[in-house]
Amino acid sequence: MAAIQTDAELTKVLEFGLGEGTYCLDIGVIDEIVDAGELTRIPNSPDHVEGVMDLRGRTTTIVDPKTLFDIEGTGPRERIVVFDDDRLSEGGTVGWIVDEVFQVRDVGVEDVDEGTTTDDQGINGIVKSDDRFVVWVDPAVDGGEGTDVPVDESTTA
């Protein structure tokens, strides 16, 4: 008899594209997904900070995860994944600019290989998905000098 998986063993993740790769985030840290709008550059900001945008009256810092994770490639940069303010341990509203958003799906613990990424800062594991791999990233990755994207640890895998 096959084992039955409960909802407690599953985590919902948002899959999105950066360059040639597919990545995912725990949906629990995400507030919303919006179309990329006009950004205002901030002088002397760290390389990974693309600028700020007005999101319904909130000044939102937009970060480029390609810079954070040293990802090559260009893409349409069409969407912004905005993190939940209540999940942030400090600071204001932060969003990541991504090339495209694919889907929300359930991931079980048996689908995640954590052993291949134990030394990689900002990587929670590799999700095996049919014929491809999806890199599970941590929004709390330290961008070095400048803006971090700090997240309440209870929401990350």
PDB file of C-alpha atoms in Angstrom:
ATOM      1  CA  MET A   1       0.000   0.000   0.000  1.00  0.00           C
ATOM      2  CA  ALA A   2       1.390   3.436  -0.924  1.00  0.00           C
ATOM      3  CA  ALA A   3       2.095   5.940   1.817  1.00  0.00           C
ATOM      4  CA  ILE A   4      -0.304   8.863   1.998  1.00  0.00           C
ATOM      5  CA  GLN A   5       1.320  12.276   2.162  1.00  0.00           C
ATOM      6  CA  THR A   6      -0.279  14.836   4.449  1.00  0.00           C
ATOM      7  CA  ASP A   7      -0.351  18.580   3.896  1.00  0.00           C
ATOM      8  CA  ALA A   8       2.055  18.941   6.845  1.00  0.00           C
ATOM      9  CA  GLU A   9       4.753  17.174   4.810  1.00  0.00           C
ATOM     10  CA  LEU A  10       4.257  19.415   1.777  1.00  0.00           C
ATOM     11  CA  THR A  11       5.502  22.949   1.211  1.00  0.00           C
ATOM     12  CA  LYS A  12       4.016  25.197  -1.443  1.00  0.00           C
ATOM     13  CA  VAL A  13       6.693  26.867  -3.549  1.00  0.00           C
ATOM     14  CA  LEU A  14       6.614  29.450  -6.324  1.00  0.00           C
ATOM     15  CA  GLU A  15       8.687  28.447  -9.358  1.00  0.00           C
ATOM     16  CA  PHE A  16      10.230  31.244 -11.408  1.00  0.00           C
ATOM     17  CA  GLY A  17      12.860  31.736 -14.088  1.00  0.00           C
ATOM     18  CA  LEU A  18      16.191  33.543 -13.846  1.00  0.00           C
ATOM     19  CA  GLY A  19      18.339  33.366 -16.961  1.00  0.00           C
ATOM     20  CA  GLU A  20      18.360  29.767 -18.189  1.00  0.00           C
ATOM     21  CA  GLY A  21      17.449  28.252 -14.805  1.00  0.00           C
ATOM     22  CA  THR A  22      14.348  27.516 -12.768  1.00  0.00           C
ATOM     23  CA  TYR A  23      14.272  28.487  -9.101  1.00  0.00           C
ATOM     24  CA  CYS A  24      11.713  28.417  -6.312  1.00  0.00           C
ATOM     25  CA  LEU A  25      10.814  30.137  -3.041  1.00  0.00           C
ATOM     26  CA  ASP A  26       8.603  29.056  -0.153  1.00  0.00           C
ATOM     27  CA  ILE A  27       5.248  30.707  -0.894  1.00  0.00           C
ATOM     28  CA  GLY A  28       4.913  31.599   2.810  1.00  0.00           C
ATOM     29  CA  VAL A  29       7.408  34.464   2.479  1.00  0.00           C
ATOM     30  CA  ILE A  30       5.702  36.015  -0.561  1.00  0.00           C
ATOM     31  CA  ASP A  31       3.115  38.779  -0.308  1.00  0.00           C
ATOM     32  CA  GLU A  32       2.311  39.237  -3.985  1.00  0.00           C
ATOM     33  CA  ILE A  33       3.576  39.084  -7.551  1.00  0.00           C
ATOM     34  CA  VAL A  34       3.312  42.208  -9.700  1.00  0.00           C
ATOM     35  CA  ASP A  35       4.317  43.299 -13.174  1.00  0.00           C
ATOM     36  CA  ALA A  36       7.693  45.010 -13.292  1.00  0.00           C
ATOM     37  CA  GLY A  37       7.193  48.750 -13.373  1.00  0.00           C
ATOM     38  CA  GLU A  38       9.403  51.777 -13.637  1.00  0.00           C
ATOM     39  CA  LEU A  39      12.298  51.708 -11.177  1.00  0.00           C
ATOM     40  CA  THR A  40      14.142  54.667  -9.697  1.00  0.00           C
ATOM     41  CA  ARG A  41      17.881  53.999  -9.335  1.00  0.00           C
ATOM     42  CA  ILE A  42      19.430  54.880  -5.993  1.00  0.00           C
ATOM     43  CA  PRO A  43      22.929  56.414  -6.267  1.00  0.00           C
ATOM     44  CA  ASN A  44      25.701  54.483  -4.486  1.00  0.00           C
ATOM     45  CA  SER A  45      23.440  51.495  -3.825  1.00  0.00           C
ATOM     46  CA  PRO A  46      24.892  47.959  -3.835  1.00  0.00           C
ATOM     47  CA  ASP A  47      25.073  46.189  -7.212  1.00  0.00           C
ATOM     48  CA  HIS A  48      22.199  43.847  -6.380  1.00  0.00           C
ATOM     49  CA  VAL A  49      19.787  46.728  -5.652  1.00  0.00           C
ATOM     50  CA  GLU A  50      18.110  47.653  -8.941  1.00  0.00           C
ATOM     51  CA  GLY A  51      16.244  50.597  -7.432  1.00  0.00           C
ATOM     52  CA  VAL A  52      12.920  51.384  -5.790  1.00  0.00           C
ATOM     53  CA  MET A  53       9.345  51.509  -7.013  1.00  0.00           C
ATOM     54  CA  ASP A  54       6.052  52.770  -5.631  1.00  0.00           C
ATOM     55  CA  LEU A  55       3.800  49.826  -4.876  1.00  0.00           C
ATOM     56  CA  ARG A  56       0.405  51.151  -3.776  1.00  0.00           C
ATOM     57  CA  GLY A  57       1.984  53.898  -1.695  1.00  0.00           C
ATOM     58  CA  ARG A  58       4.807  51.741  -0.300  1.00  0.00           C
ATOM     59  CA  THR A  59       8.394  52.373  -1.312  1.00  0.00           C
ATOM     60  CA  THR A  60       9.623  48.934  -2.343  1.00  0.00           C
ATOM     61  CA  THR A  61      13.319  48.097  -2.754  1.00  0.00           C
ATOM     62  CA  ILE A  62      13.847  45.946  -5.851  1.00  0.00           C
ATOM     63  CA  VAL A  63      16.716  43.448  -5.715  1.00  0.00           C
ATOM     64  CA  ASP A  64      18.182  41.489  -8.638  1.00  0.00           C
ATOM     65  CA  PRO A  65      18.643  37.873  -7.466  1.00  0.00           C
ATOM     66  CA  LYS A  66      20.813  37.197 -10.538  1.00  0.00           C
ATOM     67  CA  THR A  67      23.445  39.421  -8.938  1.00  0.00           C
ATOM     68  CA  LEU A  68      22.947  37.853  -5.491  1.00  0.00           C
ATOM     69  CA  PHE A  69      23.388  34.314  -6.831  1.00  0.00           C
ATOM     70  CA  ASP A  70      25.874  35.145  -9.626  1.00  0.00           C
ATOM     71  CA  ILE A  71      23.508  33.918 -12.358  1.00  0.00           C
ATOM     72  CA  GLU A  72      24.450  34.548 -15.981  1.00  0.00           C
ATOM     73  CA  GLY A  73      22.011  35.328 -18.722  1.00  0.00           C
ATOM     74  CA  THR A  74      19.468  37.882 -19.633  1.00  0.00           C
ATOM     75  CA  GLY A  75      15.754  37.585 -19.672  1.00  0.00           C
ATOM     76  CA  PRO A  76      12.616  39.629 -19.979  1.00  0.00           C
ATOM     77  CA  ARG A  77      12.587  40.665 -16.271  1.00  0.00           C
ATOM     78  CA  GLU A  78       8.806  40.884 -16.379  1.00  0.00           C
ATOM     79  CA  ARG A  79       7.693  40.177 -12.811  1.00  0.00           C
ATOM     80  CA  ILE A  80       8.478  41.265  -9.272  1.00  0.00           C
ATOM     81  CA  VAL A  81       8.073  38.850  -6.371  1.00  0.00           C
ATOM     82  CA  VAL A  82       7.286  41.008  -3.326  1.00  0.00           C
ATOM     83  CA  PHE A  83       8.121  39.579   0.084  1.00  0.00           C
ATOM     84  CA  ASP A  84       5.670  39.730   2.983  1.00  0.00           C
ATOM     85  CA  ASP A  85       6.543  42.657   5.305  1.00  0.00           C
ATOM     86  CA  ASP A  86       5.366  40.617   8.302  1.00  0.00           C
ATOM     87  CA  ARG A  87       7.951  37.932   7.510  1.00  0.00           C
ATOM     88  CA  LEU A  88      10.859  40.365   7.307  1.00  0.00           C
ATOM     89  CA  SER A  89      12.887  40.667  10.479  1.00  0.00           C
ATOM     90  CA  GLU A  90      13.777  44.287   9.711  1.00  0.00           C
ATOM     91  CA  GLY A  91      13.550  46.914   7.010  1.00  0.00           C
ATOM     92  CA  GLY A  92      10.792  47.816   4.586  1.00  0.00           C
ATOM     93  CA  THR A  93       9.209  46.158   1.606  1.00  0.00           C
ATOM     94  CA  VAL A  94      11.551  44.198  -0.670  1.00  0.00           C
ATOM     95  CA  GLY A  95      10.940  42.511  -4.011  1.00  0.00           C
ATOM     96  CA  TRP A  96      13.000  40.410  -6.414  1.00  0.00           C
ATOM     97  CA  ILE A  97      12.850  41.126 -10.138  1.00  0.00           C
ATOM     98  CA  VAL A  98      12.547  37.815 -12.012  1.00  0.00           C
ATOM     99  CA  ASP A  99      12.353  36.924 -15.679  1.00  0.00           C
ATOM    100  CA  GLU A 100       9.069  35.044 -15.440  1.00  0.00           C
ATOM    101  CA  VAL A 101       6.831  33.221 -12.974  1.00  0.00           C
ATOM    102  CA  PHE A 102       5.851  29.637 -13.815  1.00  0.00           C
ATOM    103  CA  GLN A 103       3.660  28.040 -11.160  1.00  0.00           C
ATOM    104  CA  VAL A 104       2.909  27.299  -7.520  1.00  0.00           C
ATOM    105  CA  ARG A 105       3.335  23.647  -6.607  1.00  0.00           C
ATOM    106  CA  ASP A 106       3.636  21.332  -3.628  1.00  0.00           C
ATOM    107  CA  VAL A 107       7.050  19.957  -2.723  1.00  0.00           C
ATOM    108  CA  GLY A 108       7.532  17.020  -0.369  1.00  0.00           C
ATOM    109  CA  VAL A 109      10.631  16.534   1.779  1.00  0.00           C
ATOM    110  CA  GLU A 110      11.589  13.483  -0.296  1.00  0.00           C
ATOM    111  CA  ASP A 111      11.730  15.722  -3.399  1.00  0.00           C
ATOM    112  CA  VAL A 112      14.452  17.981  -1.939  1.00  0.00           C
ATOM    113  CA  ASP A 113      18.145  17.080  -2.069  1.00  0.00           C
ATOM    114  CA  GLU A 114      19.836  19.224   0.579  1.00  0.00           C
ATOM    115  CA  GLY A 115      23.179  17.414   0.485  1.00  0.00           C
ATOM    116  CA  THR A 116      24.401  18.950  -2.764  1.00  0.00           C
ATOM    117  CA  THR A 117      24.212  22.515  -1.475  1.00  0.00           C
ATOM    118  CA  THR A 118      25.315  22.443   2.146  1.00  0.00           C
ATOM    119  CA  ASP A 119      28.037  25.047   1.598  1.00  0.00           C
ATOM    120  CA  ASP A 120      26.072  27.303  -0.748  1.00  0.00           C
ATOM    121  CA  GLN A 121      24.798  30.412   0.994  1.00  0.00           C
ATOM    122  CA  GLY A 122      21.210  31.153   0.058  1.00  0.00           C
ATOM    123  CA  ILE A 123      20.409  27.694  -1.333  1.00  0.00           C
ATOM    124  CA  ASN A 124      18.011  25.450   0.600  1.00  0.00           C
ATOM    125  CA  GLY A 125      18.310  22.495  -1.746  1.00  0.00           C
ATOM    126  CA  ILE A 126      17.622  21.081  -5.181  1.00  0.00           C
ATOM    127  CA  VAL A 127      14.057  20.009  -5.970  1.00  0.00           C
ATOM    128  CA  LYS A 128      13.752  17.044  -8.313  1.00  0.00           C
ATOM    129  CA  SER A 129      10.904  17.798 -10.701  1.00  0.00           C
ATOM    130  CA  ASP A 130      10.125  15.303 -13.464  1.00  0.00           C
ATOM    131  CA  ASP A 131      12.888  15.805 -16.045  1.00  0.00           C
ATOM    132  CA  ARG A 132      14.544  18.859 -14.484  1.00  0.00           C
ATOM    133  CA  PHE A 133      15.998  20.327 -11.320  1.00  0.00           C
ATOM    134  CA  VAL A 134      14.693  23.417  -9.538  1.00  0.00           C
ATOM    135  CA  VAL A 135      17.008  25.346  -7.187  1.00  0.00           C
ATOM    136  CA  TRP A 136      15.244  26.236  -3.920  1.00  0.00           C
ATOM    137  CA  VAL A 137      16.621  29.633  -2.910  1.00  0.00           C
ATOM    138  CA  ASP A 138      16.476  31.372   0.444  1.00  0.00           C
ATOM    139  CA  PRO A 139      15.280  34.996   0.405  1.00  0.00           C
ATOM    140  CA  ALA A 140      17.403  35.665   3.498  1.00  0.00           C
ATOM    141  CA  VAL A 141      20.605  35.463   1.430  1.00  0.00           C
ATOM    142  CA  ASP A 142      23.116  38.146   2.386  1.00  0.00           C
ATOM    143  CA  GLY A 143      23.947  40.371  -0.546  1.00  0.00           C
ATOM    144  CA  GLY A 144      27.201  41.325   1.114  1.00  0.00           C
ATOM    145  CA  GLU A 145      27.700  45.008   1.631  1.00  0.00           C
ATOM    146  CA  GLY A 146      24.362  46.773   1.598  1.00  0.00           C
ATOM    147  CA  THR A 147      20.829  45.452   1.644  1.00  0.00           C
ATOM    148  CA  ASP A 148      20.072  42.003   3.010  1.00  0.00           C
ATOM    149  CA  VAL A 149      16.727  40.377   2.536  1.00  0.00           C
ATOM    150  CA  PRO A 150      16.221  39.224   6.133  1.00  0.00           C
ATOM    151  CA  VAL A 151      13.348  36.816   6.670  1.00  0.00           C
ATOM    152  CA  ASP A 152      11.833  35.250   9.766  1.00  0.00           C
ATOM    153  CA  GLU A 153      13.554  31.834   9.918  1.00  0.00           C
ATOM    154  CA  SER A 154      10.332  30.027  10.845  1.00  0.00           C
ATOM    155  CA  THR A 155       9.046  30.488   7.284  1.00  0.00           C
ATOM    156  CA  THR A 156      11.986  29.074   5.357  1.00  0.00           C
ATOM    157  CA  ALA A 157      12.646  25.402   4.685  1.00  0.00           C
TER     158      ALA A 157
END
